Short mmCIF file of N, CA and C in Angstrom, two decimals:
data_model
loop_
_atom_site.label_atom_id
_atom_site.label_comp_id
_atom_site.label_asym_id
_atom_site.label_seq_id
_atom_site.Cartn_x
_atom_site.Cartn_y
_atom_site.Cartn_z
N UNK A 166 -2.05 -4.87 28.86
CA UNK A 166 -3.52 -4.78 29.41
C UNK A 166 -4.34 -4.65 28.01
N UNK A 167 -5.42 -5.27 28.33
CA UNK A 167 -6.38 -5.56 27.14
C UNK A 167 -7.74 -4.94 27.77
N UNK A 168 -8.25 -4.12 26.94
CA UNK A 168 -9.57 -3.68 27.18
C UNK A 168 -10.53 -3.90 26.08
N UNK A 169 -11.75 -3.86 26.63
CA UNK A 169 -12.92 -4.14 25.65
C UNK A 169 -13.92 -3.22 25.72
N UNK A 170 -14.32 -2.68 24.52
CA UNK A 170 -15.64 -1.83 24.82
C UNK A 170 -16.90 -2.57 24.89
N UNK A 171 -17.77 -1.88 25.61
CA UNK A 171 -19.09 -2.50 25.95
C UNK A 171 -20.21 -1.99 25.11
N UNK A 172 -19.93 -0.83 24.21
CA UNK A 172 -20.69 -0.52 23.41
C UNK A 172 -21.07 -1.34 22.33
N UNK A 173 -22.28 -1.20 21.64
CA UNK A 173 -22.50 -2.25 20.50
C UNK A 173 -22.39 -1.55 18.98
N UNK A 174 -22.32 -0.36 19.06
CA UNK A 174 -22.16 0.39 17.95
C UNK A 174 -20.77 0.44 17.28
N UNK A 175 -21.05 -0.19 15.93
CA UNK A 175 -19.54 -0.29 15.12
C UNK A 175 -19.03 1.10 14.83
N UNK A 176 -17.73 1.12 14.59
CA UNK A 176 -17.35 2.27 13.95
C UNK A 176 -17.40 2.25 12.51
N UNK A 177 -17.80 3.68 11.77
CA UNK A 177 -17.95 3.57 10.32
C UNK A 177 -17.14 2.67 9.52
N UNK A 178 -15.80 2.72 10.24
CA UNK A 178 -14.88 2.09 9.21
C UNK A 178 -14.79 0.83 8.98
N UNK A 179 -15.61 -0.01 9.96
CA UNK A 179 -16.07 -1.49 9.68
C UNK A 179 -16.88 -1.43 8.61
N UNK A 180 -17.81 -0.84 7.97
CA UNK A 180 -18.68 -0.74 6.98
C UNK A 180 -17.88 -0.86 5.68
N UNK A 181 -16.92 0.02 5.95
CA UNK A 181 -15.90 0.46 4.80
C UNK A 181 -15.14 -0.85 4.45
N UNK A 182 -14.53 -1.35 5.38
CA UNK A 182 -13.99 -2.55 5.15
C UNK A 182 -14.76 -3.67 4.76
N UNK A 183 -15.97 -3.92 5.22
CA UNK A 183 -16.88 -4.75 4.80
C UNK A 183 -17.07 -4.86 3.36
N UNK A 184 -17.29 -3.39 2.86
CA UNK A 184 -17.70 -3.14 1.53
C UNK A 184 -16.48 -3.47 0.67
N UNK A 185 -15.14 -3.36 1.16
CA UNK A 185 -13.95 -3.47 0.36
C UNK A 185 -13.68 -4.72 0.02
N UNK A 186 -14.06 -5.78 1.03
CA UNK A 186 -13.76 -7.09 1.16
C UNK A 186 -14.98 -7.91 0.07
N UNK A 187 -16.18 -7.22 0.07
CA UNK A 187 -17.22 -7.80 -1.02
C UNK A 187 -16.77 -7.31 -2.36
N UNK A 188 -15.93 -6.44 -2.39
CA UNK A 188 -15.51 -5.88 -3.90
C UNK A 188 -14.12 -5.12 -3.82
N UNK A 189 -13.10 -5.93 -3.89
CA UNK A 189 -11.83 -5.39 -3.88
C UNK A 189 -11.54 -3.88 -4.41
N UNK A 190 -12.54 -3.87 -5.75
CA UNK A 190 -11.85 -2.88 -6.57
C UNK A 190 -12.75 -1.68 -5.87
N UNK A 191 -13.51 -1.50 -5.04
CA UNK A 191 -14.18 -0.66 -4.33
C UNK A 191 -13.01 0.33 -3.48
N UNK A 192 -12.01 -0.39 -3.17
CA UNK A 192 -10.89 0.29 -2.49
C UNK A 192 -10.72 1.81 -2.62
N UNK A 193 -10.76 2.05 -3.92
CA UNK A 193 -10.36 3.21 -4.44
C UNK A 193 -11.56 4.41 -4.27
N UNK A 194 -12.75 4.08 -4.04
CA UNK A 194 -13.65 4.89 -3.13
C UNK A 194 -13.40 5.49 -1.98
N UNK A 195 -12.53 4.63 -0.87
CA UNK A 195 -12.12 5.02 0.46
C UNK A 195 -10.70 5.15 0.31
N UNK A 196 -9.91 5.23 -0.45
CA UNK A 196 -8.44 5.37 -0.12
C UNK A 196 -7.84 6.72 -0.37
N UNK A 197 -6.77 7.19 0.12
CA UNK A 197 -6.45 8.58 -0.35
C UNK A 197 -5.68 8.26 -1.57
N UNK A 198 -5.08 9.43 -2.11
CA UNK A 198 -4.61 9.32 -3.47
C UNK A 198 -3.27 8.46 -3.79
N UNK A 199 -2.47 8.80 -2.13
CA UNK A 199 -0.97 8.36 -2.14
C UNK A 199 -1.06 7.07 -1.24
N UNK A 200 -2.28 6.05 -1.34
CA UNK A 200 -2.37 4.91 -0.55
C UNK A 200 -1.08 4.08 -0.73
N UNK A 201 -0.59 3.40 0.24
CA UNK A 201 0.46 2.35 0.24
C UNK A 201 -0.33 1.30 0.37
N UNK A 202 0.25 0.07 -0.45
CA UNK A 202 -0.23 -1.35 -0.20
C UNK A 202 1.00 -2.08 0.12
N UNK A 203 1.08 -3.04 1.05
CA UNK A 203 2.11 -3.88 1.29
C UNK A 203 1.64 -5.05 0.89
N UNK A 204 2.24 -5.69 -0.27
CA UNK A 204 1.50 -6.92 -0.67
C UNK A 204 1.84 -8.17 0.30
N UNK A 205 0.64 -9.02 -0.10
CA UNK A 205 0.96 -10.44 0.57
C UNK A 205 2.37 -11.11 0.45
N UNK A 206 2.63 -11.11 -0.96
CA UNK A 206 3.75 -11.89 -1.53
C UNK A 206 5.29 -11.18 -1.41
N UNK A 207 4.98 -10.28 -0.42
CA UNK A 207 6.25 -9.52 -0.09
C UNK A 207 7.28 -10.31 0.65
N UNK A 208 8.50 -10.11 0.49
CA UNK A 208 9.69 -10.91 1.17
C UNK A 208 10.79 -9.73 1.71
N UNK A 209 11.39 -10.08 2.57
CA UNK A 209 12.31 -9.12 3.06
C UNK A 209 13.36 -8.40 2.00
N UNK A 210 13.62 -9.57 1.04
CA UNK A 210 14.40 -8.94 -0.12
C UNK A 210 13.82 -8.18 -1.26
N UNK A 211 12.39 -8.26 -1.11
CA UNK A 211 11.57 -7.71 -2.30
C UNK A 211 10.27 -7.47 -1.48
N UNK A 212 10.15 -6.29 -0.95
CA UNK A 212 8.88 -5.77 -0.05
C UNK A 212 7.60 -5.51 -1.09
N UNK A 213 7.55 -5.62 -2.26
CA UNK A 213 6.45 -5.49 -3.07
C UNK A 213 5.46 -4.38 -2.55
N UNK A 214 5.86 -3.10 -2.80
CA UNK A 214 4.90 -2.19 -2.31
C UNK A 214 4.26 -1.64 -3.32
N UNK A 215 3.04 -1.31 -3.50
CA UNK A 215 2.32 -0.64 -4.41
C UNK A 215 2.05 0.76 -3.92
N UNK A 216 2.11 1.81 -4.66
CA UNK A 216 1.84 3.08 -4.32
C UNK A 216 1.13 3.82 -5.15
N UNK A 217 -0.26 4.38 -4.53
CA UNK A 217 -0.89 5.16 -5.15
C UNK A 217 -2.41 4.32 -5.82
N UNK A 218 -3.27 4.94 -5.61
CA UNK A 218 -4.87 4.28 -6.55
C UNK A 218 -4.41 3.49 -7.29
N UNK A 219 -4.06 4.08 -8.51
CA UNK A 219 -3.89 3.09 -9.59
C UNK A 219 -3.23 2.09 -9.56
N UNK A 220 -1.94 1.93 -8.89
CA UNK A 220 -1.30 0.73 -8.47
C UNK A 220 -2.08 -0.24 -7.81
N UNK A 221 -2.53 0.21 -6.82
CA UNK A 221 -3.43 -0.50 -5.75
C UNK A 221 -4.47 -1.27 -6.57
N UNK A 222 -5.21 -0.35 -7.39
CA UNK A 222 -6.34 -1.05 -8.34
C UNK A 222 -5.67 -1.94 -9.25
N UNK A 223 -4.62 -1.87 -9.76
CA UNK A 223 -4.26 -2.89 -10.76
C UNK A 223 -3.65 -4.11 -9.99
N UNK A 224 -3.12 -4.01 -9.01
CA UNK A 224 -2.76 -5.12 -8.09
C UNK A 224 -4.14 -6.01 -7.89
N UNK A 225 -5.13 -5.17 -7.22
CA UNK A 225 -6.56 -6.22 -7.02
C UNK A 225 -7.12 -6.60 -8.15
N UNK A 226 -7.15 -6.00 -9.38
CA UNK A 226 -7.48 -6.42 -10.53
C UNK A 226 -6.66 -7.68 -11.11
N UNK A 227 -5.28 -7.64 -10.77
CA UNK A 227 -4.59 -8.73 -11.33
C UNK A 227 -5.01 -9.92 -10.39
N UNK A 228 -5.36 -9.87 -9.26
CA UNK A 228 -5.37 -10.92 -8.29
C UNK A 228 -6.62 -11.60 -8.82
N UNK A 229 -7.77 -10.68 -9.16
CA UNK A 229 -9.10 -11.26 -9.56
C UNK A 229 -9.00 -11.95 -10.69
N UNK A 230 -8.07 -11.35 -11.69
CA UNK A 230 -7.91 -11.97 -13.08
C UNK A 230 -7.12 -13.43 -12.87
N UNK A 231 -6.07 -13.33 -11.91
CA UNK A 231 -5.23 -14.27 -11.79
C UNK A 231 -6.10 -15.77 -11.31
N UNK A 232 -7.21 -15.36 -10.40
CA UNK A 232 -8.25 -16.44 -9.98
C UNK A 232 -9.30 -16.58 -11.13
N UNK A 233 -9.22 -16.11 -12.16
CA UNK A 233 -10.41 -16.19 -13.10
C UNK A 233 -11.56 -15.80 -12.48
N UNK A 234 -11.91 -14.81 -11.74
CA UNK A 234 -12.97 -14.31 -11.09
C UNK A 234 -13.49 -15.11 -10.07
N UNK A 235 -12.64 -16.32 -9.46
CA UNK A 235 -13.36 -17.14 -8.20
C UNK A 235 -12.81 -16.58 -7.10
N UNK A 236 -11.95 -15.47 -6.90
CA UNK A 236 -11.50 -14.96 -5.80
C UNK A 236 -12.49 -14.40 -4.74
N UNK A 237 -12.70 -14.81 -3.52
CA UNK A 237 -13.44 -14.59 -2.65
C UNK A 237 -12.87 -14.52 -1.19
N UNK A 238 -13.09 -13.27 -0.78
CA UNK A 238 -12.52 -13.05 0.61
C UNK A 238 -13.81 -13.36 1.74
N UNK A 239 -13.66 -14.40 2.09
CA UNK A 239 -14.62 -14.84 3.47
C UNK A 239 -14.31 -14.10 4.85
N UNK A 240 -14.85 -13.00 4.95
CA UNK A 240 -14.58 -12.47 6.29
C UNK A 240 -15.06 -12.91 7.39
N UNK A 241 -14.20 -13.22 8.38
CA UNK A 241 -14.92 -13.73 9.65
C UNK A 241 -14.94 -12.90 10.93
N UNK A 242 -14.05 -11.69 10.83
CA UNK A 242 -14.20 -10.72 12.10
C UNK A 242 -13.38 -9.41 11.51
N UNK A 243 -14.07 -8.18 11.78
CA UNK A 243 -13.62 -6.97 11.53
C UNK A 243 -13.72 -6.10 12.55
N UNK A 244 -12.26 -5.41 13.09
CA UNK A 244 -12.48 -4.53 14.11
C UNK A 244 -11.86 -3.07 13.60
N UNK A 245 -12.24 -2.15 14.14
CA UNK A 245 -12.01 -0.82 13.69
C UNK A 245 -12.00 0.27 14.63
N UNK A 246 -10.94 1.13 14.53
CA UNK A 246 -11.27 2.22 15.45
C UNK A 246 -11.03 3.76 14.10
N UNK A 247 -10.76 4.67 14.67
CA UNK A 247 -10.52 6.06 13.81
C UNK A 247 -9.26 5.89 13.07
N UNK A 248 -8.46 5.02 13.72
CA UNK A 248 -6.93 5.07 13.09
C UNK A 248 -6.57 3.71 12.46
N UNK A 249 -7.06 2.57 12.95
CA UNK A 249 -6.71 1.19 12.14
C UNK A 249 -7.93 0.42 12.00
N UNK A 250 -7.68 -0.63 11.25
CA UNK A 250 -8.65 -1.64 10.92
C UNK A 250 -8.08 -3.05 10.83
N UNK A 251 -8.80 -4.03 11.18
CA UNK A 251 -8.08 -5.34 11.05
C UNK A 251 -9.19 -6.29 10.75
N UNK A 252 -8.87 -6.89 9.76
CA UNK A 252 -9.93 -7.99 8.95
C UNK A 252 -9.34 -9.33 9.18
N UNK A 253 -9.93 -10.21 9.59
CA UNK A 253 -9.45 -11.94 9.53
C UNK A 253 -10.45 -12.50 8.82
N UNK A 254 -9.91 -13.60 8.03
CA UNK A 254 -10.98 -14.50 7.54
C UNK A 254 -10.18 -15.26 6.53
N UNK A 255 -10.72 -15.92 5.63
CA UNK A 255 -10.10 -16.90 4.72
C UNK A 255 -10.17 -16.32 3.10
N UNK A 256 -9.27 -16.36 2.41
CA UNK A 256 -8.93 -16.15 1.14
C UNK A 256 -9.39 -17.27 0.42
N UNK A 257 -10.36 -17.35 -0.55
CA UNK A 257 -10.88 -18.59 -1.26
C UNK A 257 -10.70 -18.19 -2.66
N UNK A 258 -10.39 -19.45 -3.49
CA UNK A 258 -10.40 -19.30 -4.94
C UNK A 258 -10.53 -20.66 -5.44
N UNK A 259 -10.86 -20.84 -6.49
CA UNK A 259 -11.31 -22.15 -7.02
C UNK A 259 -10.41 -22.45 -8.27
N UNK A 260 -9.68 -21.14 -9.07
CA UNK A 260 -8.90 -21.46 -10.24
C UNK A 260 -7.56 -20.48 -9.71
N UNK A 261 -6.40 -20.93 -10.07
CA UNK A 261 -5.97 -21.75 -11.11
C UNK A 261 -6.18 -23.02 -10.37
N UNK A 262 -6.39 -23.39 -8.98
CA UNK A 262 -6.49 -24.45 -8.07
C UNK A 262 -7.24 -24.05 -7.11
N UNK A 263 -8.02 -25.07 -6.51
CA UNK A 263 -8.87 -24.67 -5.17
C UNK A 263 -8.01 -24.44 -4.05
N UNK A 264 -8.22 -23.09 -3.24
CA UNK A 264 -7.47 -22.88 -2.10
C UNK A 264 -8.24 -22.35 -1.03
N UNK A 265 -7.87 -22.36 0.11
CA UNK A 265 -8.38 -21.49 1.23
C UNK A 265 -7.62 -21.47 2.11
N UNK A 266 -7.15 -20.13 2.27
CA UNK A 266 -5.82 -19.68 3.24
C UNK A 266 -6.66 -18.48 4.10
N UNK A 267 -6.11 -18.56 5.43
CA UNK A 267 -6.60 -17.72 6.39
C UNK A 267 -5.46 -16.34 5.95
N UNK A 268 -6.35 -15.18 6.07
CA UNK A 268 -5.58 -13.85 6.03
C UNK A 268 -5.99 -12.85 6.96
N UNK A 269 -4.79 -11.95 7.35
CA UNK A 269 -5.26 -10.88 7.93
C UNK A 269 -4.68 -9.56 7.35
N UNK A 270 -5.84 -8.94 7.33
CA UNK A 270 -5.73 -7.58 6.52
C UNK A 270 -5.38 -6.50 7.44
N UNK A 271 -4.44 -5.68 7.67
CA UNK A 271 -4.50 -4.54 8.56
C UNK A 271 -4.38 -3.08 7.71
N UNK A 272 -5.20 -2.22 8.27
CA UNK A 272 -5.46 -0.84 7.66
C UNK A 272 -5.20 0.22 8.40
N UNK A 273 -4.64 1.27 7.74
CA UNK A 273 -4.57 2.34 8.55
C UNK A 273 -5.08 3.59 8.02
N UNK A 274 -6.15 4.30 8.78
CA UNK A 274 -6.93 5.71 8.09
C UNK A 274 -6.21 6.84 8.71
N UNK A 275 -6.42 7.78 7.93
CA UNK A 275 -6.16 9.17 8.26
C UNK A 275 -7.39 10.01 7.79
N UNK A 276 -8.06 10.92 8.59
CA UNK A 276 -9.11 11.75 8.14
C UNK A 276 -10.05 10.86 7.61
N UNK A 277 -10.48 9.62 7.71
CA UNK A 277 -11.54 8.79 7.32
C UNK A 277 -11.23 8.05 6.07
N UNK A 278 -9.99 8.42 5.59
CA UNK A 278 -9.38 7.64 4.21
C UNK A 278 -8.20 6.70 4.53
N UNK A 279 -8.20 5.63 3.68
CA UNK A 279 -7.40 4.60 3.91
C UNK A 279 -5.75 5.18 3.35
N UNK A 280 -4.97 5.12 4.03
CA UNK A 280 -3.64 5.75 3.74
C UNK A 280 -2.63 4.49 3.59
N UNK A 281 -2.90 3.23 4.37
CA UNK A 281 -1.91 2.15 4.15
C UNK A 281 -2.69 0.86 4.46
N UNK A 282 -2.21 -0.04 3.88
CA UNK A 282 -2.89 -1.42 3.84
C UNK A 282 -1.67 -2.55 3.98
N UNK A 283 -1.73 -3.51 4.81
CA UNK A 283 -0.85 -4.57 4.72
C UNK A 283 -1.78 -5.94 4.64
N UNK A 284 -1.50 -6.38 3.45
CA UNK A 284 -2.09 -7.84 3.01
C UNK A 284 -1.24 -8.92 3.94
N UNK A 285 -1.79 -9.82 4.61
CA UNK A 285 -1.11 -10.86 5.22
C UNK A 285 -1.82 -12.04 5.10
N UNK A 286 -1.18 -13.32 4.18
CA UNK A 286 -1.59 -14.40 3.81
C UNK A 286 -0.88 -15.20 4.66
N UNK A 287 -1.72 -16.30 5.40
CA UNK A 287 -1.06 -17.19 6.27
C UNK A 287 0.33 -17.96 5.68
N UNK A 288 0.26 -18.34 4.34
CA UNK A 288 1.28 -18.99 3.72
C UNK A 288 1.73 -18.06 2.33
N UNK A 289 2.19 -17.07 2.60
CA UNK A 289 2.64 -16.22 1.52
C UNK A 289 3.31 -16.64 0.44
N UNK A 290 4.16 -17.41 0.61
CA UNK A 290 5.18 -18.37 -0.36
C UNK A 290 4.00 -19.24 -1.36
N UNK A 291 3.42 -19.83 -0.64
CA UNK A 291 2.26 -20.68 -1.45
C UNK A 291 1.29 -19.85 -2.18
N UNK A 292 0.98 -18.59 -1.70
CA UNK A 292 0.14 -17.79 -2.47
C UNK A 292 0.78 -17.18 -3.58
N UNK A 293 2.00 -16.68 -3.43
CA UNK A 293 2.95 -16.40 -4.40
C UNK A 293 3.17 -17.52 -5.59
N UNK A 294 3.40 -18.60 -5.38
CA UNK A 294 3.48 -19.58 -6.08
C UNK A 294 2.19 -19.96 -6.82
N UNK A 295 1.09 -20.13 -6.44
CA UNK A 295 -0.24 -20.32 -7.02
C UNK A 295 -0.54 -19.42 -7.92
N UNK A 296 -0.52 -18.02 -7.40
CA UNK A 296 -0.83 -17.07 -8.49
C UNK A 296 0.15 -16.37 -9.24
N UNK A 297 1.31 -16.83 -8.97
CA UNK A 297 2.70 -16.38 -9.74
C UNK A 297 2.32 -14.80 -9.92
N UNK A 298 2.03 -14.18 -8.83
CA UNK A 298 1.72 -12.80 -8.77
C UNK A 298 2.69 -11.68 -9.69
N UNK A 299 2.19 -11.30 -10.57
CA UNK A 299 3.28 -10.27 -11.40
C UNK A 299 3.24 -9.00 -10.80
N UNK A 300 4.57 -8.32 -10.67
CA UNK A 300 4.79 -6.92 -10.13
C UNK A 300 4.72 -5.95 -11.34
N UNK A 301 3.58 -5.02 -11.19
CA UNK A 301 3.52 -4.01 -11.96
C UNK A 301 4.71 -3.02 -11.90
N UNK A 302 5.76 -2.93 -12.98
CA UNK A 302 6.80 -1.91 -13.04
C UNK A 302 6.65 -0.74 -12.28
N UNK A 303 5.62 -0.05 -12.56
CA UNK A 303 5.51 1.51 -12.10
C UNK A 303 4.52 1.47 -10.70
N UNK A 304 4.30 -0.03 -10.00
CA UNK A 304 3.69 -0.03 -8.81
C UNK A 304 4.31 -0.24 -7.39
N UNK A 305 5.95 -0.63 -7.81
CA UNK A 305 6.55 -1.09 -6.87
C UNK A 305 7.56 -0.15 -6.45
N UNK A 306 8.16 0.09 -5.41
CA UNK A 306 9.53 0.59 -5.19
C UNK A 306 10.48 -0.19 -4.22
#
C-alpha cells in the first residue's frame, strides 16, 4: 500500500540533506559521533564501512580530492521523515574523467542526528575503478 501526504511542508531533514549534498563536508554538523557510513564501493566480500565522524569526513574529503574538486551531487529528489531520508540524483565529476552516474543516498536519523548512511551508486564497480577509492585503515571494519 502506498500513501502520499497532502501537506506541502517539508520535513526539516529535507533541508539538512540538501545542505549536505551541496557540501559533503557539512555532514559533520548533523551527524551523531558514532555515525556509520556504508560506502558506495562496498562489496559482499568487503563491506567498506566507515565508523565515526572523523572516518566519514576522511571518506568525503578523499572523494573530493580524487575528483580534483570537480565532484558535484546533482540532487533531483529528496524525501524525509523523522526516521529516514532518501536522496536521488546524479553524481557528476569532470576528473579524473567525466562521469555522470545516478545515485540513491539513504539516511537514518535518531533524535534529529544522522546515525547511518548508505551510499548507493548505479554502477559501484565503475565508480570504484574510476576513483580507485582508498580504504582508510582506521575507518573500516
